[in-house]
Amino acid sequence: MDCTAPECDGLGGCSTPVIPGYCAIDGVCYQEGATDPANSCQVCHPGFSQISWAVKANDAPCDDGDPCTTGDKCLSGQCVGPLATCDDGLECTTDFCDDGVCSYQVMTGWCAVNGACWQDGQTSPNNSCQICDTSQSVQHWTNLTGVSCDDNSACTENDVCVNGLCVGTEIDCDDNLVCTLDSCDNGQCIHTIAPGYCFIDGACYTANSTNPNNVCLKCNPTAAQRIWAFNSGAACDDGNACTKGDVCGLGNCVGQDYDCNDNKECTIDSCNGDGSCTHEIADGYCLIDGACVAAFEPHALLACKACLPSISKTGWSDLTSPCDDGDACTKNDVCQNGFCVGQPYTCDDQLDCTVDNCDGQGGCLNVTMNNSCLIEGVCYNAQTLNPANHCLICLPGMSQSTWQFNDGRPCDDNDLCTTSDKCFAGTCKGLPYECNDGLVCTDDLCTGDGGCTYQRKSGYCLIDGECFADLAVNPGNSCQQCDSTTNPTGWFGITGGSCNDGNACTLDDTCVAGECVGDLYPCDDGIECTANICDGSGGCTFPLASGWCRINGVCWPAGYPEPGVDCSACNPDVDPYSWTQLSSSVQEVCNGVDDDCDGITDPEGSIGCTLYYVDFDNDGYGSMVVPPKCLCQADALYKTSVGGDCDDNNGNVNPGATEICDWDPITNDPIDNNCDGIANPENTNGCERFYLDVDGDGHGVPEHYKCLCEATGNYRSLSPWDCDDNNPYAWIGNIEVCDGYDNTCDGIVDPEGSQGCKYYFKDEDNDGYGDDHQPGKCLCGPDDVYVTETTGDCDDSNPNINPSMPELCNGLDDDCNGVIDDGVIEDMCPHDDGLGFELHGTMSCSAGRCVVTCFAPEDQGAWFDTDNDPYNGCECQADIHSLEGLHSSGTSARELTPLEDKGDSIVVAGNLADTEADWWKVQAIDLTPLEEENGCDNFNFKVRFLTNEDDSFRFQVYRGGLSENNLMCASATTYEWATNFADYGSKLGECDCSSYVGFHDAPEDYGRCVADAGAYSCGSGLGIGQPNKNQCSDNTADFYIKVFAKPGASRSCPSYELEFSNGKYDFSGL
């Protein structure tokens, strides 16, 4: 290899070291810095190794040979480059790199159009006539044809796609009317009325055509095309014989009328044709003192006078009918000579508890006063007790004519053998009890308080609870007897008389001061085992005493053993005078002898023994618990022969004890004192009356009771005042509560004032609020009138007045707060701006009415409420020329340009409320004949309305001044002042006129100049024309015109146009 230098190693071998600056790798020489042909990230680095590749540093530039990677760099000896970015941002394309070039393939079922993905069949959001059709193109929209669509025009219909465009057919809006221009706007056909036409009530009319039904209305397209315009000034006929000069104005035919209306409803007013009127009183009326009165209507102050047209239509007529003189204490009242007269009578019942009134019919109304009762003709104040029965009381609230039960009141039934007397159902009743001591010598009396007294009868003694008649001898002492006078409660000792002191050893027994006394004599033989017995006659006997033996003259007690001899003893029952031999075969007998010689005398069970019981409590009765023993005599433990003690620990419990109401203090169990098996039975000493109380209300029925120690079963009440033992809420003395029961047994269920009651108030108008002027009643529930718990109604006759109602502007206190019409003005008088009207004023409530005070700006026309409806505000603004008030002065009239009689004219316009007026001043100039064409005068001053909306206006004309004498017309719509000559030649104007003003005899026929329909002649006074000549004068004058609302015209805000002209029109001839 060129890069090695072979050399010998001195051992017979060779070595081939690589020369510096080279590497020898896999048999190939590489110069230092050369890159591995197979890996651009490995390099020849002799300093590292001359026989293997060295790794380039990380991030060193390299080429991995893949055109779809960029920015290749070395990393741990390998050339690595990130893939080139091929992402068009669309979810419907598959993005990849091919030989260094990015490709974007559209997925199946998708289109990629204008940078967005669309699924196959999806419509373009901007054009419903384009669709994604992958079979046609995946990169462009496919145009549709024949598919329904919407071209977003409301004026087309049947829209369909044509080659990608939505095309519709225009809607037909032709209404087949010659007077309309038809078009479509937003889907709606618009029919605009053509110029020169009107379209009214579905028909077309050309300009100036008149209303077929009203010649005073015409088609005026410049004013309005959908409604008739006024045909003002046109001749017409109003059909009213009381008018003249009929002419159209404001759409109506109006003539100048003279009014025959006297404003009285009872007259029939008619024109007579000559300016006078007839006022005939209508049938069924009178006309009295200028006022209309209906037939049979009475006089306001005199009840016996009335309108009787059959008698008089012009004055009051006297009645003869029954009447009322206003005095209830007269009867048979009847009209006489125009006055009501009755027969007097009296109704005084002489009772101080009644209010006596006459009923006006001859009867009386004697009403008992509120706090009184009138019972059987006697007056009693409230709460007064019946004098004969205090269980009855006057209660006016319940009845003013009968006594009421006073149940529960303590009383006295006059029966001493009752206690706890109370009133029940109007009767005094007590609980009965008995006083009987079982003794015939006492009168048993009740004390009335449950106690008893026992009074001894005369002729009897009551000694130790036993009765004895006078002179009865004491059964225990014959020397004592009953002497009720000396000692009615003890024995009286007597002296004298024989007796028996019971001692056989006495003689001649005699009573001495109640004691039997005898003379003793001795009977004693000195032997201890004999009985010393006197015979009562002075003699004695000495028999052997029981329980002794006397053997060989010696006394031995029974059972005493014979001295020195076994089983021999004294046995008086066998032989009281000899020793008795004892034997074990002999049965023991109760005799004090050891009969069987066993060392035990009279053991338990001996013949003749007696049953003895344990008596721990020493009450003489043995225990029923410890078995008895049959003994010959009692011992310390078995010491009583009487058993039956059911509690031998209590000396008060035994068969001989008296049963009392008693309980064990520890167990509280009842004690059976006499051990009969029944503890505390009925009628036990100390018992109380327990009354039958079935309903368990603590009160029993007085007729059913038992004397018990404690409540037993339904006998459980100590109170006898139950009137209904099936109702646990009713007994005498109870408190009435609201529960639907008669709690107090007075026959009234849930009366006023019962416990738990609520206050109810009168609500006669049924608005839920009670009458504020009347006190309520505390009731258990509503009744017919007192039905609401809420008070505060200040007018219980009007359901629209109560605290819940809104305050209205009506002169009433609607919400009952004590103040009338004090609500929020916007709520009481709301401005109805729903039609777009502004208020143009200030709303207030005055005298119960909503009132709008209209604004009156200084620099504008004032506002007026012409329809008298304050809620829509002041709807009419008068023109700025108006002067307030119909009677305002023309001195403030607005002066117009003078008019010469050569055709000059001025038109003014305005609008007025019915309380306003416009004043206009204009000078009409009469040029002299020399100044006028042909030397003839054309003077004709004329005022007329061009428009007069709704015929709402009239005007007055003053000529030459403002006094009454200058008033030419008072209420006109047209006015003229002109020279109209009717001479021999019928010439008009002042042609051939003469200035001569002298007077001449009138010819048979002469011409005259006439002004204003004959009111004045031409000039300043009457002038007589010369033959073929006419008197002439200068007609120049100032005219004052006052425009005002026609009286009686509907209140609105109409407008007018007024024309002033001079010489413009031919004189009409009026």
XYZ file of C-alpha atoms in Angstrom, residues 150-653:
504
model
C -83.531 30.437 -3.422
C -82.271 33.517 -5.193
C -82.827 35.539 -1.958
C -85.338 37.752 -3.713
C -88.799 37.892 -2.102
C -90.179 39.182 -5.396
C -89.541 35.995 -7.366
C -91.016 32.539 -7.163
C -90.294 29.003 -8.500
C -86.506 29.604 -8.198
C -84.376 26.933 -10.005
C -80.658 26.411 -10.755
C -79.500 27.067 -14.317
C -75.823 26.201 -15.012
C -74.767 27.150 -11.484
C -76.989 30.232 -11.142
C -80.274 30.518 -9.180
C -82.953 32.026 -11.429
C -86.580 32.877 -10.340
C -89.775 34.122 -12.026
C -90.945 37.588 -10.989
C -94.222 37.755 -8.937
C -97.239 39.218 -10.813
C -98.383 42.361 -8.927
C -100.862 43.704 -11.487
C -104.090 44.715 -9.614
C -105.877 45.577 -12.907
C -106.557 49.109 -11.683
C -105.860 51.996 -14.051
C -105.029 54.352 -11.165
C -102.188 52.352 -9.575
C -98.506 51.804 -10.398
C -97.779 48.191 -9.427
C -94.408 46.946 -8.105
C -92.922 44.406 -5.695
C -90.931 45.186 -2.561
C -89.576 42.452 -0.301
C -92.189 39.985 -1.441
C -95.094 42.379 -1.051
C -96.957 43.868 -3.956
C -96.959 47.657 -3.776
C -99.741 49.510 -5.536
C -98.849 53.174 -5.652
C -101.635 55.518 -6.686
C -100.741 57.196 -9.974
C -100.501 60.996 -10.178
C -103.769 62.665 -11.046
C -105.860 59.895 -9.476
C -107.524 59.030 -6.182
C -108.207 55.513 -4.986
C -111.064 55.635 -2.473
C -113.146 52.764 -1.109
C -111.794 50.395 -3.785
C -112.558 52.609 -6.774
C -110.464 54.897 -8.989
C -111.391 58.536 -9.486
C -109.819 61.197 -11.656
C -108.856 64.570 -10.212
C -111.837 66.811 -9.253
C -114.329 63.953 -9.486
C -117.003 64.395 -6.801
C -118.128 61.817 -4.296
C -121.178 60.094 -5.819
C -122.855 60.288 -2.423
C -121.713 63.766 -1.361
C -121.029 66.642 -3.763
C -119.123 68.382 -0.946
C -116.316 65.864 -1.277
C -114.080 65.533 -4.288
C -110.920 63.838 -5.483
C -107.951 66.139 -4.883
C -104.786 64.096 -5.560
C -102.486 66.893 -4.472
C -104.110 66.874 -1.008
C -104.845 63.214 -0.475
C -105.228 60.235 -2.808
C -106.999 57.766 -0.496
C -109.670 59.931 1.105
C -112.100 62.463 -0.176
C -111.011 66.093 0.015
C -113.333 68.954 0.819
C -115.096 70.480 -2.137
C -115.371 73.744 -0.269
C -117.313 76.548 -1.928
C -119.375 74.298 -4.171
C -123.108 74.919 -4.259
C -125.259 72.329 -2.482
C -128.509 71.712 -0.648
C -128.485 70.837 3.046
C -132.185 69.848 3.097
C -132.883 72.158 6.050
C -135.636 74.695 5.542
C -134.211 76.805 8.368
C -131.029 77.655 6.478
C -130.076 79.650 3.425
C -127.062 80.173 1.149
C -126.111 76.483 1.369
C -122.514 75.944 0.314
C -120.018 73.136 0.790
C -117.606 73.518 3.637
C -115.406 70.896 5.280
C -117.212 68.169 3.371
C -120.686 69.140 4.499
C -123.431 71.181 3.009
C -124.018 74.065 5.403
C -126.472 76.892 5.270
C -126.861 79.949 7.441
C -129.444 78.997 9.991
C -131.445 80.718 12.613
C -131.689 78.678 15.778
C -135.054 77.855 17.397
C -133.587 75.624 20.055
C -134.567 76.861 23.524
C -132.425 74.099 25.071
C -135.407 72.649 26.875
C -136.017 68.933 26.553
C -139.741 69.315 27.100
C -140.471 71.628 24.149
C -140.898 70.879 20.491
C -139.044 73.707 18.717
C -139.878 74.632 15.151
C -139.180 77.440 12.706
C -142.099 79.513 11.536
C -140.319 80.558 8.387
C -140.368 84.253 9.259
C -137.502 84.212 11.747
C -139.786 83.473 14.655
C -140.078 80.192 16.542
C -142.758 78.074 18.133
C -142.015 76.191 21.385
C -144.806 73.717 22.061
C -144.766 71.864 25.407
C -144.463 68.164 24.653
C -146.940 65.606 25.912
C -145.984 64.154 29.300
C -144.299 67.381 30.455
C -144.923 70.636 32.253
C -142.926 73.822 31.768
C -142.976 75.531 35.156
C -140.955 78.655 35.925
C -138.818 77.979 32.875
C -137.915 74.442 33.927
C -139.059 71.138 32.405
C -140.905 68.773 34.728
C -141.957 65.242 33.728
C -145.589 64.247 34.156
C -146.455 63.183 37.723
C -143.048 64.354 38.967
C -143.616 65.758 42.477
C -142.575 69.158 43.685
C -139.121 69.038 45.265
C -140.365 70.571 48.514
C -144.143 70.152 48.452
C -145.067 66.469 48.341
C -148.716 67.233 47.599
C -147.984 69.129 44.398
C -146.913 67.627 41.110
C -146.844 68.138 37.362
C -150.247 67.077 36.059
C -150.314 68.058 32.362
C -154.016 67.200 32.146
C -154.725 69.998 34.644
C -151.959 72.457 33.843
C -148.780 72.366 31.742
C -147.444 75.627 33.136
C -147.965 75.335 36.908
C -147.985 72.917 39.833
C -151.214 70.995 40.466
C -152.610 69.839 43.838
C -152.656 66.107 44.579
C -155.329 64.207 46.556
C -153.370 60.994 46.982
C -151.989 59.401 50.192
C -148.761 61.036 51.333
C -146.239 61.136 54.112
C -146.212 64.239 56.285
C -142.830 63.283 57.700
C -144.291 62.686 61.142
C -144.226 58.974 62.021
C -146.757 59.555 64.795
C -149.536 60.365 62.403
C -151.583 57.989 60.309
C -153.878 58.054 57.288
C -151.796 60.900 55.797
C -153.497 62.376 52.704
C -152.979 65.440 50.497
C -155.443 68.253 51.124
C -155.258 71.581 49.270
C -151.612 71.005 48.458
C -150.567 69.988 51.969
C -150.049 66.576 53.598
C -152.281 66.109 56.669
C -152.319 63.098 59.064
C -154.134 61.973 62.243
C -151.812 62.027 65.313
C -151.432 59.081 67.765
C -148.991 58.090 70.607
C -146.726 55.037 71.151
C -145.434 55.548 74.718
C -145.431 52.122 76.476
C -144.352 53.655 79.829
C -141.247 51.425 79.888
C -137.854 52.999 80.478
C -135.972 50.281 78.568
C -137.642 50.815 75.207
C -137.314 53.367 72.460
C -140.848 54.115 71.356
C -141.411 54.928 67.702
C -144.447 55.283 65.509
C -144.437 53.367 62.220
C -146.513 55.993 60.426
C -149.281 53.454 59.744
C -151.021 53.693 63.108
C -148.797 51.062 64.627
C -145.889 51.305 67.052
C -142.325 50.118 67.100
C -141.249 49.734 70.733
C -137.645 48.648 70.385
C -135.815 47.324 73.432
C -132.579 49.234 74.100
C -129.312 47.488 73.331
C -128.254 46.890 76.953
C -131.659 45.840 78.249
C -134.082 42.937 78.285
C -137.863 43.181 78.273
C -139.176 39.947 79.772
C -142.825 39.425 80.576
C -143.370 43.155 80.479
C -140.576 44.008 82.953
C -137.342 45.864 82.112
C -134.017 44.453 83.217
C -130.495 45.779 82.671
C -127.886 43.567 81.062
C -126.408 40.942 83.446
C -129.392 41.225 85.794
C -130.275 37.901 87.456
C -133.788 36.561 87.391
C -135.149 37.534 90.826
C -136.889 34.171 91.111
C -134.054 32.074 89.713
C -130.462 33.226 89.748
C -129.630 30.542 87.214
C -131.285 32.734 84.607
C -129.779 36.029 83.456
C -130.511 38.916 81.105
C -128.122 38.659 78.130
C -129.310 41.162 75.475
C -126.721 39.907 73.014
C -128.483 36.545 72.916
C -132.104 37.488 73.539
C -133.843 40.602 74.753
C -137.165 38.879 75.422
C -136.268 35.665 77.290
C -134.064 34.675 80.202
C -130.809 32.962 79.282
C -129.057 30.155 81.114
C -126.449 31.360 83.617
C -124.751 27.962 83.699
C -121.722 27.423 85.893
C -122.680 30.120 88.408
C -122.563 29.017 92.077
C -126.064 28.849 93.520
C -128.176 27.316 96.287
C -130.718 24.645 95.411
C -132.177 24.889 98.958
C -131.417 21.211 99.512
C -129.005 20.758 102.427
C -128.239 17.250 101.251
C -126.446 18.482 98.144
C -123.079 20.146 97.771
C -121.172 22.146 95.094
C -124.428 23.646 93.834
C -124.129 25.185 90.344
C -126.484 26.430 87.672
C -127.104 23.971 84.857
C -129.588 24.511 81.995
C -131.211 27.295 84.018
C -131.694 25.200 87.164
C -129.652 25.066 90.374
C -128.345 21.566 90.870
C -126.097 20.124 93.603
C -124.329 16.827 94.176
C -126.535 14.739 96.497
C -125.091 13.028 99.568
C -126.637 10.981 102.476
C -126.499 11.527 106.241
C -127.528 8.277 108.086
C -125.802 7.134 111.265
C -128.050 4.061 111.540
C -129.415 5.167 114.888
C -133.134 5.409 115.554
C -132.664 7.973 118.291
C -131.132 10.679 116.058
C -132.470 13.039 113.475
C -129.892 12.882 110.623
C -129.387 16.340 109.015
C -127.227 17.569 106.079
C -125.185 20.773 106.543
C -125.242 21.708 102.832
C -121.460 21.659 102.483
C -121.048 17.911 102.321
C -121.127 17.497 106.092
C -123.748 16.035 108.457
C -125.164 16.694 111.897
C -126.946 14.117 114.020
C -129.391 15.556 116.557
C -130.603 13.300 119.416
C -134.324 12.839 119.625
C -136.188 13.771 122.770
C -136.729 10.843 125.266
C -133.590 9.029 124.222
C -130.061 8.672 125.470
C -127.189 8.149 123.067
C -124.535 6.273 125.018
C -121.393 4.900 123.412
C -123.071 5.036 119.993
C -126.156 3.089 121.081
C -129.704 4.341 121.571
C -131.618 3.808 124.815
C -135.066 5.078 125.755
C -135.646 6.874 129.028
C -135.582 4.471 132.096
C -133.851 1.783 129.996
C -131.404 -0.149 132.249
C -127.728 -0.375 131.406
C -127.254 -3.925 130.124
C -123.936 -3.996 131.937
C -125.052 -2.419 135.171
C -128.550 -2.794 136.483
C -127.926 0.100 138.864
C -127.748 2.528 135.904
C -130.489 3.682 133.613
C -131.205 6.235 130.822
C -132.292 9.635 132.020
C -132.256 11.871 128.920
C -133.021 14.922 130.949
C -130.154 14.505 133.429
C -127.456 12.896 131.288
C -128.456 12.179 127.672
C -125.006 10.817 126.722
C -124.204 8.684 129.812
C -125.816 6.378 132.363
C -127.593 7.775 135.391
C -126.772 5.961 138.674
C -129.717 4.978 140.864
C -129.842 4.160 144.599
C -132.139 1.579 146.051
C -133.499 -1.594 144.738
C -131.977 -5.042 144.647
C -129.310 -6.034 142.199
C -126.708 -8.638 141.576
C -123.148 -7.568 141.834
C -122.039 -10.831 140.198
C -120.101 -11.882 143.284
C -121.510 -15.078 144.837
C -119.672 -14.269 148.032
C -121.893 -11.311 148.838
C -125.339 -11.078 150.395
C -128.197 -8.536 150.150
C -126.910 -6.800 146.985
C -128.362 -3.216 146.642
C -127.869 -0.331 144.222
C -125.976 2.562 145.704
C -125.281 5.615 143.455
C -125.229 3.416 140.390
C -123.146 0.648 141.898
C -124.386 -2.769 143.052
C -123.073 -3.284 146.578
C -123.389 -6.557 148.664
C -122.152 -7.782 152.050
C -119.103 -10.136 151.699
C -118.851 -13.467 153.513
C -115.702 -15.814 153.504
C -115.416 -19.264 151.741
C -111.725 -20.476 151.951
C -110.689 -23.965 153.102
C -106.996 -23.176 152.937
C -106.248 -25.885 150.343
C -104.554 -24.602 147.250
C -105.927 -27.197 144.868
C -109.572 -26.683 145.752
C -111.872 -24.017 144.349
C -113.512 -21.856 147.028
C -117.059 -21.279 145.731
C -119.783 -19.212 147.364
C -123.348 -20.154 146.616
C -124.673 -16.630 146.996
C -126.803 -17.630 149.938
C -124.054 -17.617 152.588
C -122.941 -21.214 151.920
C -119.654 -22.581 150.416
C -118.400 -25.573 148.366
C -114.770 -26.646 147.799
C -114.449 -28.875 144.688
C -111.024 -29.928 143.321
C -109.724 -27.307 140.972
C -109.138 -28.144 137.332
C -105.555 -29.217 136.521
C -104.851 -30.507 139.984
C -104.607 -33.803 141.742
C -105.096 -34.305 145.483
C -103.411 -37.458 146.386
C -103.182 -38.546 149.982
C -104.211 -35.063 151.042
C -101.435 -33.445 149.090
C -102.073 -31.115 146.128
C -100.189 -31.924 142.921
C -100.443 -29.951 139.685
C -101.261 -31.907 136.561
C -98.216 -33.687 135.077
C -96.251 -33.544 138.273
C -94.266 -36.809 138.542
C -94.763 -39.043 141.430
C -91.718 -38.549 143.629
C -89.330 -41.432 143.352
C -91.407 -43.365 140.829
C -90.658 -43.409 137.123
C -93.430 -42.901 134.598
C -96.000 -41.991 137.201
C -97.529 -38.570 137.471
C -100.585 -36.502 138.324
C -103.143 -36.820 135.531
C -106.427 -35.248 136.647
C -108.151 -36.407 133.473
C -107.467 -40.059 134.411
C -107.680 -39.921 138.203
C -107.314 -36.688 140.105
C -106.912 -38.559 143.427
C -104.261 -41.112 142.481
C -101.034 -41.283 140.609
C -101.420 -42.348 137.003
C -99.028 -44.827 135.478
C -97.557 -43.414 132.253
C -96.814 -45.539 129.146
C -95.043 -44.944 125.846
C -97.935 -46.496 124.060
C -100.282 -43.900 125.343
C -101.045 -40.981 122.973
C -100.230 -37.516 124.224
C -103.216 -35.511 125.299
C -103.315 -31.826 126.048
C -103.480 -32.167 129.804
C -100.203 -30.913 131.175
C -99.007 -34.557 131.627
C -96.232 -36.354 129.825
C -98.655 -39.078 128.798
C -96.187 -41.212 126.887
C -93.423 -40.615 129.358
C -91.023 -39.312 126.749
C -89.976 -36.304 128.715
C -92.125 -33.925 126.669
C -95.345 -32.662 128.023
C -98.159 -31.762 125.653
C -96.109 -31.731 122.467
C -97.411 -30.383 119.063
C -100.154 -32.552 117.707
C -101.402 -33.800 121.097
C -104.989 -34.854 121.310
C -107.145 -31.842 121.971
C -104.577 -29.441 120.542
C -105.609 -26.166 118.949
C -104.266 -24.556 115.766
C -102.112 -21.616 116.741
C -100.813 -19.062 114.164
C -97.740 -16.905 113.984
C -98.710 -13.292 114.797
C -95.718 -11.092 114.108
C -97.690 -7.851 114.143
C -99.478 -8.802 117.396
C -102.862 -7.834 116.033
C -104.492 -11.106 117.296
C -104.700 -12.628 113.826
C -102.256 -15.210 112.547
C -100.381 -15.174 109.313
C -101.845 -16.781 106.223
C -98.349 -17.277 104.932
C -96.655 -19.258 107.752
C -98.424 -22.604 108.341
C -100.115 -22.907 111.797
C -99.229 -25.460 114.477
C -101.631 -27.594 116.533
C -100.545 -26.845 120.119
C -101.963 -27.454 123.512
C -101.365 -23.794 124.326
C -99.917 -20.674 122.703
C -96.231 -20.046 122.825
C -94.102 -16.975 122.185
C -94.329 -17.339 118.429
C -97.531 -19.197 117.752
C -99.689 -17.160 119.941
C -103.098 -16.789 118.321
C -105.698 -19.304 117.416
C -107.337 -16.953 114.877
C -105.852 -16.968 111.371
C -106.629 -15.058 108.182
C -104.057 -12.225 108.509
C -103.104 -11.391 104.887
C -100.296 -9.034 105.960
C -98.724 -10.134 109.279
C -96.325 -7.232 109.131
C -99.066 -4.636 109.435
C -101.085 -4.629 112.633
C -103.832 -2.632 110.902
C -104.485 -5.373 108.360
